[in-house]
């Protein structure tokens, strides 16, 4: 490197893909706040405050509600490796890419992993999940709520009761759904749930909110090992300890709890960001934010349909915050996406696996779940589709979307 | 929570402990830059630029130079779990708390861990390390460079050649030392090294720079497993895969490399921060920054000695960026630290393990390795010591420190 690059100076982008999305301006501001020490009374108070804010986001009274310092998959791995012992049976219903990820992480944790699969674009009837639980007798059910790879939103409201009846721990990955779709950790009987900031919560990737029921905390506690170097004489370590230090929720609970036992050094600026994400959500109101996502998602859906695009998947179970549209025959998908980005500054998403090259994914989440973002995206999409030779009705997309906003 | 808290508004703190420390103002500004998508050409260019900047920081030509999304111990765990197979022998020379941490992480990775120990406040003669290598025949030597728990800086310059001679991989944890003390990844024969931003690099905790030699990359690559969901037909997975998904450096290399294979969603704002930390360091000049740390450290040392305080440990091997001072008899250590924080807004550090209650640790790192920070801290310390009944020479600390700055 002969000349050094200048200060970071990103181009203006409207991020309308499946995430990450444009952060709330106040979240960006929060991250430039000065640092404090990790045991500064201000810092420990900010941690405690953040825990309480996330109890509101998750709709839980769980004491064990905190952040994992890493991206959303760090939260997933922390939950799974702390709850699952090698050889334990784990059941993963797979309805998209992120179900495969849960299975993969559980396999690496040396669990005996059983999967059931459904076609991409579908969710599981709850009876199918119960039938698999009865057959597999797992220790843990690991189930994605919203899978951006397919846009599907798996109903969870009856699953917790089934798990409780069969003595199964119930974990869900709510990365893509939390904040933009209904979620009730306590009412739905969740034992563990994790998320990320970069979807409906409207922050940057890099911090993973996590909550654990008392039953899950008991499992985690039974595997506690306090690390040498800060271990005290009366600390008893389990022989069956978690095979990760960084993701050992027992130690992380002791860091966030009243004992404040040093584990990692909490990522201060990401804590500020996570706190602000939850704060703006709760000030607007959890139900109001979900409703805003519902309306923006319905408007985007009406808009792309009015442009004549086919929508992928079971619409009755689509997440509020993302829609998958079939790329019209003859339109070069990646070139059209590039035109959206380069000529309009708007990002829409490509796809994984069986949908790769077949659909675009368009998101409406967090800060961008709003009318001007939806209408601007539809206007640009209309122009780009026309440029690549697709026949699209003039103004149909924005008109249909505006109608949804007006009637909501 | 009946009323919601306001926007984050931290008190003004001069962070002069063992880390985290006050970030460079430009690093805080960088984190409030708008987000972009993870495959935006701007984002992938910023990732590539950041890799090149860190090659400068590490003094390496290693292609495999990148960031782990987590705190410094995330980087440590990624290096160890990716390089060590269950049953492999790992040698950890322990000269403070963070040696215990390396041993602990290697144990959790199911390695056969062998430690040698020296008294806190000392480092290892290189002959002792070689003797242990010959006896243990480890796959990996895991050695802390600077351990803030004791302030010691283990000489590494001859260790790489010894490891190469005995066919041992050489990993070091440079979290506390990198940027403030000499470090030469290539010249010293490192196979892997990790750090954090919150010490001499002058950023927030939450991103861990990591570099791997080609030899280390070969080991990592031999254990590659591409996760289901994005695996392609010609991807061959090792049976001996890494027992973590999040820390599998093979997948992380594919995300940072030309293949850009999706793993996590890179923590955008932390990438901006890490990039800025390296950028300001290289613009000032790597050697100039180390020299600034040397001078600030020498000034703080002279200052505390001139205040009549005893310094802990082997001064010939002290890190530039932190000093441990004995708490004078009769002075209540925690109360005095609290007075520094509450009355002067200055944080100094407590201690772990055998030094707990016996020494304070005072840091001079990153942005705070500068004259006004050192003199202000010494002036406040003098006032606080006097308040708690210690007999201290008037103005001696600031005079002695100012002399060091004037003569440098």
Short mmCIF file of N, CA and C in Angstrom, two decimals, chain B residues 168-326:
data_model
loop_
_atom_site.label_atom_id
_atom_site.label_comp_id
_atom_site.label_asym_id
_atom_site.label_seq_id
_atom_site.Cartn_x
_atom_site.Cartn_y
_atom_site.Cartn_z
N UNK B 168 6.80 -27.00 14.89
CA UNK B 168 5.69 -26.61 15.75
C UNK B 168 5.05 -25.35 15.19
N UNK B 169 3.73 -25.30 15.16
CA UNK B 169 3.04 -24.07 14.77
C UNK B 169 3.16 -23.07 15.92
N UNK B 170 3.34 -21.80 15.55
CA UNK B 170 3.59 -20.76 16.56
C UNK B 170 2.48 -19.73 16.49
N UNK B 171 1.67 -19.70 17.57
CA UNK B 171 0.58 -18.74 17.66
C UNK B 171 0.83 -17.78 18.82
N UNK B 172 0.55 -16.51 18.61
CA UNK B 172 0.62 -15.58 19.73
C UNK B 172 -0.64 -14.72 19.82
N UNK B 173 -0.99 -14.43 21.07
CA UNK B 173 -2.08 -13.51 21.40
C UNK B 173 -1.44 -12.15 21.66
N UNK B 174 -1.61 -11.24 20.72
CA UNK B 174 -0.99 -9.91 20.82
C UNK B 174 -2.04 -8.85 21.16
N UNK B 175 -3.15 -9.27 21.77
CA UNK B 175 -4.25 -8.34 22.07
C UNK B 175 -3.76 -7.07 22.75
N UNK B 176 -2.98 -7.23 23.79
CA UNK B 176 -2.64 -6.10 24.65
C UNK B 176 -1.42 -5.34 24.14
N UNK B 177 -0.68 -5.93 23.24
CA UNK B 177 0.63 -5.38 22.87
C UNK B 177 0.65 -4.76 21.48
N UNK B 178 -0.13 -5.28 20.55
CA UNK B 178 -0.02 -4.88 19.15
C UNK B 178 -0.26 -3.39 18.96
N UNK B 179 0.67 -2.75 18.26
CA UNK B 179 0.53 -1.32 17.99
C UNK B 179 1.29 -0.46 18.98
N UNK B 180 1.60 -1.00 20.15
CA UNK B 180 2.29 -0.21 21.16
C UNK B 180 3.67 -0.74 21.49
N UNK B 181 3.98 -1.89 20.93
CA UNK B 181 5.26 -2.56 21.16
C UNK B 181 5.68 -3.20 19.84
N UNK B 182 6.99 -3.39 19.64
CA UNK B 182 7.40 -4.00 18.37
C UNK B 182 6.69 -5.33 18.13
N UNK B 183 6.30 -5.56 16.90
CA UNK B 183 5.70 -6.83 16.50
C UNK B 183 6.01 -7.04 15.03
N UNK B 184 6.54 -8.22 14.72
CA UNK B 184 6.97 -8.52 13.35
C UNK B 184 6.50 -9.93 13.01
N UNK B 185 5.31 -10.03 12.47
CA UNK B 185 4.73 -11.36 12.22
C UNK B 185 5.63 -12.21 11.33
N UNK B 186 6.09 -11.66 10.23
CA UNK B 186 6.90 -12.45 9.30
C UNK B 186 8.32 -12.66 9.83
N UNK B 187 8.98 -11.58 10.24
CA UNK B 187 10.37 -11.68 10.68
C UNK B 187 10.50 -12.60 11.91
N UNK B 188 9.48 -12.64 12.72
CA UNK B 188 9.54 -13.49 13.92
C UNK B 188 8.99 -14.89 13.68
N UNK B 189 8.53 -15.17 12.49
CA UNK B 189 8.09 -16.53 12.17
C UNK B 189 6.78 -16.94 12.81
N UNK B 190 5.86 -16.00 12.93
CA UNK B 190 4.55 -16.36 13.48
C UNK B 190 3.73 -17.13 12.47
N UNK B 191 2.99 -18.15 12.92
CA UNK B 191 2.03 -18.84 12.06
C UNK B 191 0.63 -18.29 12.24
N UNK B 192 0.39 -17.73 13.41
CA UNK B 192 -0.94 -17.14 13.67
C UNK B 192 -0.79 -16.11 14.77
N UNK B 193 -1.53 -15.05 14.64
CA UNK B 193 -1.54 -14.02 15.68
C UNK B 193 -2.90 -13.35 15.66
N UNK B 194 -3.36 -12.98 16.86
CA UNK B 194 -4.65 -12.31 16.97
C UNK B 194 -4.52 -11.13 17.93
N UNK B 195 -5.47 -10.21 17.81
CA UNK B 195 -5.45 -9.02 18.66
C UNK B 195 -6.87 -8.52 18.88
N UNK B 196 -6.97 -7.35 19.45
CA UNK B 196 -8.26 -6.68 19.65
C UNK B 196 -8.03 -5.21 19.38
N UNK B 197 -9.12 -4.46 19.24
CA UNK B 197 -8.96 -3.03 18.95
C UNK B 197 -8.80 -2.19 20.21
N UNK B 198 -9.23 -2.72 21.37
CA UNK B 198 -9.47 -1.87 22.54
C UNK B 198 -8.23 -1.56 23.37
N UNK B 199 -7.06 -1.90 22.85
CA UNK B 199 -5.82 -1.59 23.58
C UNK B 199 -5.05 -0.55 22.75
N UNK B 200 -3.85 -0.87 22.32
CA UNK B 200 -3.01 0.13 21.64
C UNK B 200 -3.57 0.56 20.28
N UNK B 201 -4.50 -0.22 19.71
CA UNK B 201 -5.03 0.17 18.41
C UNK B 201 -6.08 1.28 18.52
N UNK B 202 -6.53 1.55 19.73
CA UNK B 202 -7.36 2.75 19.95
C UNK B 202 -8.78 2.69 19.40
N UNK B 203 -9.39 1.53 19.47
CA UNK B 203 -10.78 1.41 19.02
C UNK B 203 -11.62 0.73 20.10
N UNK B 204 -12.89 0.44 19.78
CA UNK B 204 -13.73 -0.27 20.74
C UNK B 204 -13.49 -1.77 20.67
N UNK B 205 -13.76 -2.47 21.74
CA UNK B 205 -13.78 -3.93 21.72
C UNK B 205 -14.85 -4.39 20.73
N UNK B 206 -14.65 -5.57 20.11
CA UNK B 206 -15.70 -6.12 19.26
C UNK B 206 -15.24 -6.57 17.89
N UNK B 207 -13.95 -6.38 17.59
CA UNK B 207 -13.41 -6.88 16.32
C UNK B 207 -12.00 -7.37 16.61
N UNK B 208 -11.66 -8.53 16.07
CA UNK B 208 -10.36 -9.11 16.39
C UNK B 208 -9.53 -9.35 15.13
N UNK B 209 -8.51 -8.50 14.88
CA UNK B 209 -7.62 -8.72 13.76
C UNK B 209 -6.87 -10.05 13.93
N UNK B 210 -6.70 -10.75 12.82
CA UNK B 210 -6.06 -12.07 12.84
C UNK B 210 -5.21 -12.21 11.59
N UNK B 211 -4.05 -12.84 11.73
CA UNK B 211 -3.25 -13.14 10.54
C UNK B 211 -2.73 -14.57 10.63
N UNK B 212 -2.66 -15.25 9.48
CA UNK B 212 -2.22 -16.64 9.41
C UNK B 212 -1.15 -16.80 8.34
N UNK B 213 -0.08 -17.51 8.66
CA UNK B 213 0.94 -17.85 7.66
C UNK B 213 0.37 -18.86 6.67
N UNK B 214 1.07 -19.05 5.55
CA UNK B 214 0.63 -20.04 4.57
C UNK B 214 0.58 -21.44 5.17
N UNK B 215 1.55 -21.72 6.06
CA UNK B 215 1.58 -23.02 6.72
C UNK B 215 0.32 -23.22 7.59
N UNK B 216 -0.08 -22.17 8.27
CA UNK B 216 -1.30 -22.25 9.09
C UNK B 216 -2.53 -22.39 8.20
N UNK B 217 -2.54 -21.68 7.09
CA UNK B 217 -3.67 -21.78 6.16
C UNK B 217 -3.82 -23.22 5.66
N UNK B 218 -2.70 -23.86 5.40
CA UNK B 218 -2.73 -25.26 4.94
C UNK B 218 -3.43 -26.16 5.97
N UNK B 219 -3.10 -25.97 7.24
CA UNK B 219 -3.75 -26.76 8.30
C UNK B 219 -5.24 -26.48 8.32
N UNK B 220 -5.58 -25.20 8.27
CA UNK B 220 -6.99 -24.80 8.29
C UNK B 220 -7.73 -25.40 7.09
N UNK B 221 -7.10 -25.30 5.91
CA UNK B 221 -7.74 -25.79 4.68
C UNK B 221 -7.95 -27.29 4.72
N UNK B 222 -7.06 -28.01 5.40
CA UNK B 222 -7.19 -29.47 5.44
C UNK B 222 -8.42 -29.88 6.25
N UNK B 223 -9.01 -28.92 6.97
CA UNK B 223 -10.17 -29.24 7.81
C UNK B 223 -11.44 -28.56 7.31
N UNK B 224 -11.42 -28.11 6.05
CA UNK B 224 -12.55 -27.35 5.52
C UNK B 224 -13.82 -28.17 5.43
N UNK B 225 -14.90 -27.52 5.81
CA UNK B 225 -16.23 -28.10 5.63
C UNK B 225 -17.12 -26.93 5.22
N UNK B 226 -17.66 -27.01 4.03
CA UNK B 226 -18.57 -25.96 3.57
C UNK B 226 -19.96 -26.31 4.08
N UNK B 227 -20.65 -25.36 4.67
CA UNK B 227 -21.91 -25.70 5.32
C UNK B 227 -22.99 -26.05 4.33
N UNK B 228 -23.83 -27.00 4.76
CA UNK B 228 -25.01 -27.36 3.97
C UNK B 228 -25.85 -26.10 3.79
N UNK B 229 -26.48 -25.97 2.67
CA UNK B 229 -27.29 -24.78 2.42
C UNK B 229 -26.59 -23.86 1.42
N UNK B 230 -25.23 -23.85 1.47
CA UNK B 230 -24.50 -23.12 0.42
C UNK B 230 -23.44 -24.02 -0.20
N UNK B 231 -23.40 -25.32 0.17
CA UNK B 231 -22.42 -26.27 -0.34
C UNK B 231 -22.71 -26.56 -1.81
N UNK B 232 -21.70 -26.63 -2.65
CA UNK B 232 -21.90 -26.98 -4.05
C UNK B 232 -21.39 -28.40 -4.29
N UNK B 233 -21.77 -28.95 -5.44
CA UNK B 233 -21.51 -30.36 -5.71
C UNK B 233 -20.03 -30.72 -5.58
N UNK B 234 -19.14 -29.79 -5.99
CA UNK B 234 -17.71 -30.14 -5.97
C UNK B 234 -17.00 -29.71 -4.69
N UNK B 235 -17.74 -29.29 -3.69
CA UNK B 235 -17.13 -28.97 -2.40
C UNK B 235 -16.93 -30.27 -1.60
N UNK B 236 -15.68 -30.57 -1.28
CA UNK B 236 -15.38 -31.75 -0.49
C UNK B 236 -15.19 -31.30 0.96
N UNK B 237 -15.86 -31.97 1.87
CA UNK B 237 -15.71 -31.60 3.27
C UNK B 237 -14.82 -32.59 3.99
N UNK B 238 -13.95 -32.07 4.87
CA UNK B 238 -13.11 -32.93 5.69
C UNK B 238 -13.98 -33.62 6.74
N UNK B 239 -13.58 -34.82 7.14
CA UNK B 239 -14.30 -35.47 8.23
C UNK B 239 -13.82 -34.90 9.57
N UNK B 240 -12.62 -34.36 9.51
CA UNK B 240 -11.98 -33.86 10.71
C UNK B 240 -12.22 -32.35 10.82
N UNK B 241 -13.48 -31.96 10.66
CA UNK B 241 -13.81 -30.54 10.58
C UNK B 241 -13.70 -29.84 11.94
N UNK B 242 -13.62 -28.53 11.87
CA UNK B 242 -13.55 -27.70 13.07
C UNK B 242 -14.88 -27.79 13.81
N UNK B 243 -14.81 -27.90 15.14
CA UNK B 243 -16.03 -28.13 15.93
C UNK B 243 -16.79 -26.84 16.22
N UNK B 244 -16.52 -25.82 15.44
CA UNK B 244 -17.27 -24.57 15.53
C UNK B 244 -17.54 -24.11 14.11
N UNK B 245 -18.72 -23.61 13.88
CA UNK B 245 -19.03 -23.01 12.59
C UNK B 245 -18.54 -21.57 12.58
N UNK B 246 -18.87 -20.85 13.63
CA UNK B 246 -18.56 -19.41 13.67
C UNK B 246 -17.06 -19.16 13.58
N UNK B 247 -16.27 -20.06 14.17
CA UNK B 247 -14.82 -19.84 14.24
C UNK B 247 -14.05 -20.69 13.24
N UNK B 248 -14.72 -21.28 12.27
CA UNK B 248 -14.03 -22.10 11.27
C UNK B 248 -13.32 -21.17 10.29
N UNK B 249 -12.02 -21.05 10.47
CA UNK B 249 -11.26 -20.09 9.65
C UNK B 249 -11.29 -20.45 8.17
N UNK B 250 -11.51 -21.72 7.84
CA UNK B 250 -11.62 -22.09 6.42
C UNK B 250 -12.78 -21.37 5.77
N UNK B 251 -13.92 -21.36 6.44
CA UNK B 251 -15.08 -20.67 5.88
C UNK B 251 -14.90 -19.15 5.93
N UNK B 252 -14.26 -18.68 6.99
CA UNK B 252 -14.05 -17.23 7.11
C UNK B 252 -13.09 -16.74 6.02
N UNK B 253 -12.08 -17.57 5.71
CA UNK B 253 -11.17 -17.22 4.61
C UNK B 253 -11.91 -17.16 3.28
N UNK B 254 -12.85 -18.06 3.07
CA UNK B 254 -13.63 -18.06 1.82
C UNK B 254 -14.56 -16.85 1.73
N UNK B 255 -14.93 -16.32 2.88
CA UNK B 255 -15.78 -15.12 2.89
C UNK B 255 -14.94 -13.88 2.57
N UNK B 256 -13.74 -13.81 3.15
CA UNK B 256 -12.86 -12.66 2.90
C UNK B 256 -12.10 -12.79 1.58
N UNK B 257 -12.00 -13.99 1.05
CA UNK B 257 -11.22 -14.22 -0.15
C UNK B 257 -12.04 -13.98 -1.40
N UNK B 258 -11.43 -14.23 -2.56
CA UNK B 258 -12.08 -13.92 -3.83
C UNK B 258 -13.40 -14.68 -4.03
N UNK B 259 -13.56 -15.81 -3.34
CA UNK B 259 -14.79 -16.58 -3.53
C UNK B 259 -15.99 -15.89 -2.86
N UNK B 260 -15.71 -15.07 -1.83
CA UNK B 260 -16.75 -14.29 -1.13
C UNK B 260 -17.95 -15.16 -0.74
N UNK B 261 -17.65 -16.36 -0.28
CA UNK B 261 -18.70 -17.31 0.08
C UNK B 261 -19.34 -16.86 1.38
N UNK B 262 -20.65 -16.67 1.36
CA UNK B 262 -21.35 -16.17 2.53
C UNK B 262 -21.10 -17.02 3.78
N UNK B 263 -20.67 -16.38 4.84
CA UNK B 263 -20.56 -17.07 6.14
C UNK B 263 -21.44 -16.25 7.08
N UNK B 264 -20.84 -15.44 7.95
CA UNK B 264 -21.62 -14.46 8.72
C UNK B 264 -21.88 -13.23 7.84
N UNK B 265 -22.65 -12.29 8.34
CA UNK B 265 -22.77 -10.96 7.72
C UNK B 265 -21.77 -10.06 8.41
N UNK B 266 -20.74 -9.66 7.68
CA UNK B 266 -19.67 -8.89 8.30
C UNK B 266 -20.23 -7.71 9.10
N UNK B 267 -19.70 -7.52 10.31
CA UNK B 267 -20.14 -6.45 11.20
C UNK B 267 -19.63 -5.12 10.64
N UNK B 268 -20.49 -4.48 9.85
CA UNK B 268 -20.07 -3.35 9.02
C UNK B 268 -19.45 -2.21 9.83
N UNK B 269 -20.13 -1.78 10.88
CA UNK B 269 -19.63 -0.63 11.65
C UNK B 269 -18.32 -0.97 12.36
N UNK B 270 -18.19 -2.21 12.83
CA UNK B 270 -16.93 -2.62 13.46
C UNK B 270 -15.82 -2.72 12.41
N UNK B 271 -16.17 -3.11 11.19
CA UNK B 271 -15.17 -3.09 10.11
C UNK B 271 -14.70 -1.66 9.87
N UNK B 272 -15.64 -0.72 9.83
CA UNK B 272 -15.25 0.68 9.66
C UNK B 272 -14.30 1.11 10.78
N UNK B 273 -14.61 0.69 12.01
CA UNK B 273 -13.76 1.06 13.16
C UNK B 273 -12.37 0.44 13.02
N UNK B 274 -12.33 -0.84 12.69
CA UNK B 274 -11.05 -1.53 12.59
C UNK B 274 -10.19 -0.93 11.47
N UNK B 275 -10.84 -0.60 10.37
CA UNK B 275 -10.14 0.02 9.25
C UNK B 275 -9.53 1.35 9.69
N UNK B 276 -10.31 2.13 10.44
CA UNK B 276 -9.82 3.45 10.85
C UNK B 276 -8.68 3.32 11.87
N UNK B 277 -8.77 2.34 12.78
CA UNK B 277 -7.68 2.11 13.74
C UNK B 277 -6.36 1.85 13.00
N UNK B 278 -6.41 1.00 11.99
CA UNK B 278 -5.19 0.68 11.25
C UNK B 278 -4.74 1.87 10.40
N UNK B 279 -5.70 2.57 9.85
CA UNK B 279 -5.39 3.70 8.98
C UNK B 279 -4.66 4.80 9.77
N UNK B 280 -5.18 5.18 10.93
CA UNK B 280 -4.51 6.26 11.69
C UNK B 280 -3.14 5.78 12.16
N UNK B 281 -3.02 4.50 12.47
CA UNK B 281 -1.72 3.98 12.90
C UNK B 281 -0.70 4.06 11.77
N UNK B 282 -1.10 3.64 10.58
CA UNK B 282 -0.13 3.62 9.48
C UNK B 282 0.18 5.02 8.96
N UNK B 283 -0.80 5.91 9.03
CA UNK B 283 -0.53 7.29 8.59
C UNK B 283 0.47 7.95 9.54
N UNK B 284 0.29 7.73 10.85
CA UNK B 284 1.29 8.26 11.79
C UNK B 284 2.61 7.52 11.60
N UNK B 285 2.54 6.27 11.23
CA UNK B 285 3.73 5.45 11.04
C UNK B 285 3.82 4.41 12.15
N UNK B 286 3.98 3.15 11.75
CA UNK B 286 3.98 2.08 12.75
C UNK B 286 5.08 2.28 13.79
N UNK B 287 6.28 2.60 13.33
CA UNK B 287 7.38 2.78 14.28
C UNK B 287 7.16 4.02 15.13
N UNK B 288 6.59 5.06 14.53
CA UNK B 288 6.34 6.29 15.28
C UNK B 288 5.30 6.05 16.38
N UNK B 289 4.31 5.24 16.09
CA UNK B 289 3.28 4.96 17.10
C UNK B 289 3.88 4.14 18.25
N UNK B 290 4.69 3.16 17.89
CA UNK B 290 5.35 2.35 18.94
C UNK B 290 6.25 3.25 19.79
N UNK B 291 6.98 4.15 19.14
CA UNK B 291 7.85 5.08 19.86
C UNK B 291 7.02 6.00 20.77
N UNK B 292 5.88 6.44 20.29
CA UNK B 292 4.99 7.27 21.13
C UNK B 292 4.54 6.50 22.37
N UNK B 293 4.23 5.22 22.18
CA UNK B 293 3.87 4.38 23.33
C UNK B 293 5.07 4.21 24.27
N UNK B 294 6.26 4.04 23.69
CA UNK B 294 7.45 3.86 24.52
C UNK B 294 7.66 5.09 25.40
N UNK B 295 7.56 6.26 24.79
CA UNK B 295 7.81 7.51 25.52
C UNK B 295 6.73 7.73 26.58
N UNK B 296 5.46 7.54 26.20
CA UNK B 296 4.37 7.75 27.17
C UNK B 296 4.49 6.76 28.33
N UNK B 297 4.86 5.54 28.01
CA UNK B 297 5.03 4.52 29.06
C UNK B 297 6.19 4.86 29.98
N UNK B 298 7.30 5.32 29.38
CA UNK B 298 8.47 5.70 30.19
C UNK B 298 8.13 6.89 31.08
N UNK B 299 7.34 7.82 30.54
CA UNK B 299 6.95 9.00 31.32
C UNK B 299 6.05 8.60 32.48
N UNK B 300 5.09 7.72 32.22
CA UNK B 300 4.20 7.28 33.31
C UNK B 300 4.99 6.52 34.37
N UNK B 301 5.92 5.69 33.92
CA UNK B 301 6.77 4.95 34.87
C UNK B 301 7.58 5.93 35.73
N UNK B 302 8.22 6.89 35.08
CA UNK B 302 9.02 7.87 35.83
C UNK B 302 8.12 8.64 36.80
N UNK B 303 6.93 8.96 36.35
CA UNK B 303 6.01 9.73 37.19
C UNK B 303 5.59 8.97 38.44
N UNK B 304 5.17 7.71 38.28
CA UNK B 304 4.72 6.97 39.46
C UNK B 304 5.90 6.68 40.39
N UNK B 305 7.07 6.47 39.82
CA UNK B 305 8.24 6.26 40.68
C UNK B 305 8.57 7.54 41.45
N UNK B 306 8.43 8.69 40.77
CA UNK B 306 8.72 9.96 41.43
C UNK B 306 7.69 10.28 42.51
N UNK B 307 6.51 9.66 42.40
CA UNK B 307 5.52 9.81 43.47
C UNK B 307 5.81 8.86 44.63
N UNK B 308 6.88 8.08 44.49
CA UNK B 308 7.29 7.18 45.56
C UNK B 308 6.61 5.83 45.52
N UNK B 309 5.95 5.51 44.40
CA UNK B 309 5.24 4.22 44.31
C UNK B 309 6.19 3.12 43.84
N UNK B 310 6.01 1.94 44.39
CA UNK B 310 6.78 0.78 43.95
C UNK B 310 6.14 0.21 42.69
N UNK B 311 6.97 -0.18 41.74
CA UNK B 311 6.45 -0.75 40.50
C UNK B 311 6.62 -2.26 40.54
N UNK B 312 5.59 -2.97 40.07
CA UNK B 312 5.61 -4.44 40.10
C UNK B 312 6.25 -5.00 38.83
N UNK B 313 7.00 -6.08 39.00
CA UNK B 313 7.46 -6.86 37.86
C UNK B 313 8.84 -6.46 37.34
N UNK B 314 9.29 -7.27 36.39
CA UNK B 314 10.62 -7.13 35.78
C UNK B 314 10.58 -5.97 34.77
N UNK B 315 11.11 -4.83 35.17
CA UNK B 315 10.98 -3.63 34.32
C UNK B 315 11.66 -3.77 32.97
N UNK B 316 12.64 -4.65 32.88
CA UNK B 316 13.33 -4.84 31.59
C UNK B 316 12.38 -5.47 30.57
N UNK B 317 11.30 -6.08 31.05
CA UNK B 317 10.36 -6.73 30.12
C UNK B 317 8.95 -6.19 30.24
N UNK B 318 8.81 -4.98 30.74
CA UNK B 318 7.49 -4.38 30.86
C UNK B 318 6.98 -3.95 29.47
N UNK B 319 5.70 -4.14 29.21
CA UNK B 319 5.12 -3.55 27.99
C UNK B 319 5.22 -2.04 28.06
N UNK B 320 5.31 -1.41 26.90
CA UNK B 320 5.31 0.06 26.87
C UNK B 320 4.04 0.66 27.46
N UNK B 321 2.92 -0.07 27.30
CA UNK B 321 1.62 0.59 27.42
C UNK B 321 0.90 0.39 28.74
N UNK B 322 1.52 -0.27 29.70
CA UNK B 322 0.85 -0.44 31.00
C UNK B 322 1.90 -0.63 32.09
N UNK B 323 1.61 -0.09 33.27
CA UNK B 323 2.49 -0.25 34.42
C UNK B 323 1.65 -0.67 35.61
N UNK B 324 2.20 -1.56 36.44
CA UNK B 324 1.50 -2.00 37.66
C UNK B 324 2.21 -1.37 38.85
N UNK B 325 1.45 -0.63 39.65
CA UNK B 325 2.06 0.02 40.81
C UNK B 325 1.47 -0.56 42.09
N UNK B 326 2.32 -0.76 43.07
CA UNK B 326 1.87 -1.28 44.36
C UNK B 326 1.01 -0.20 45.03
#
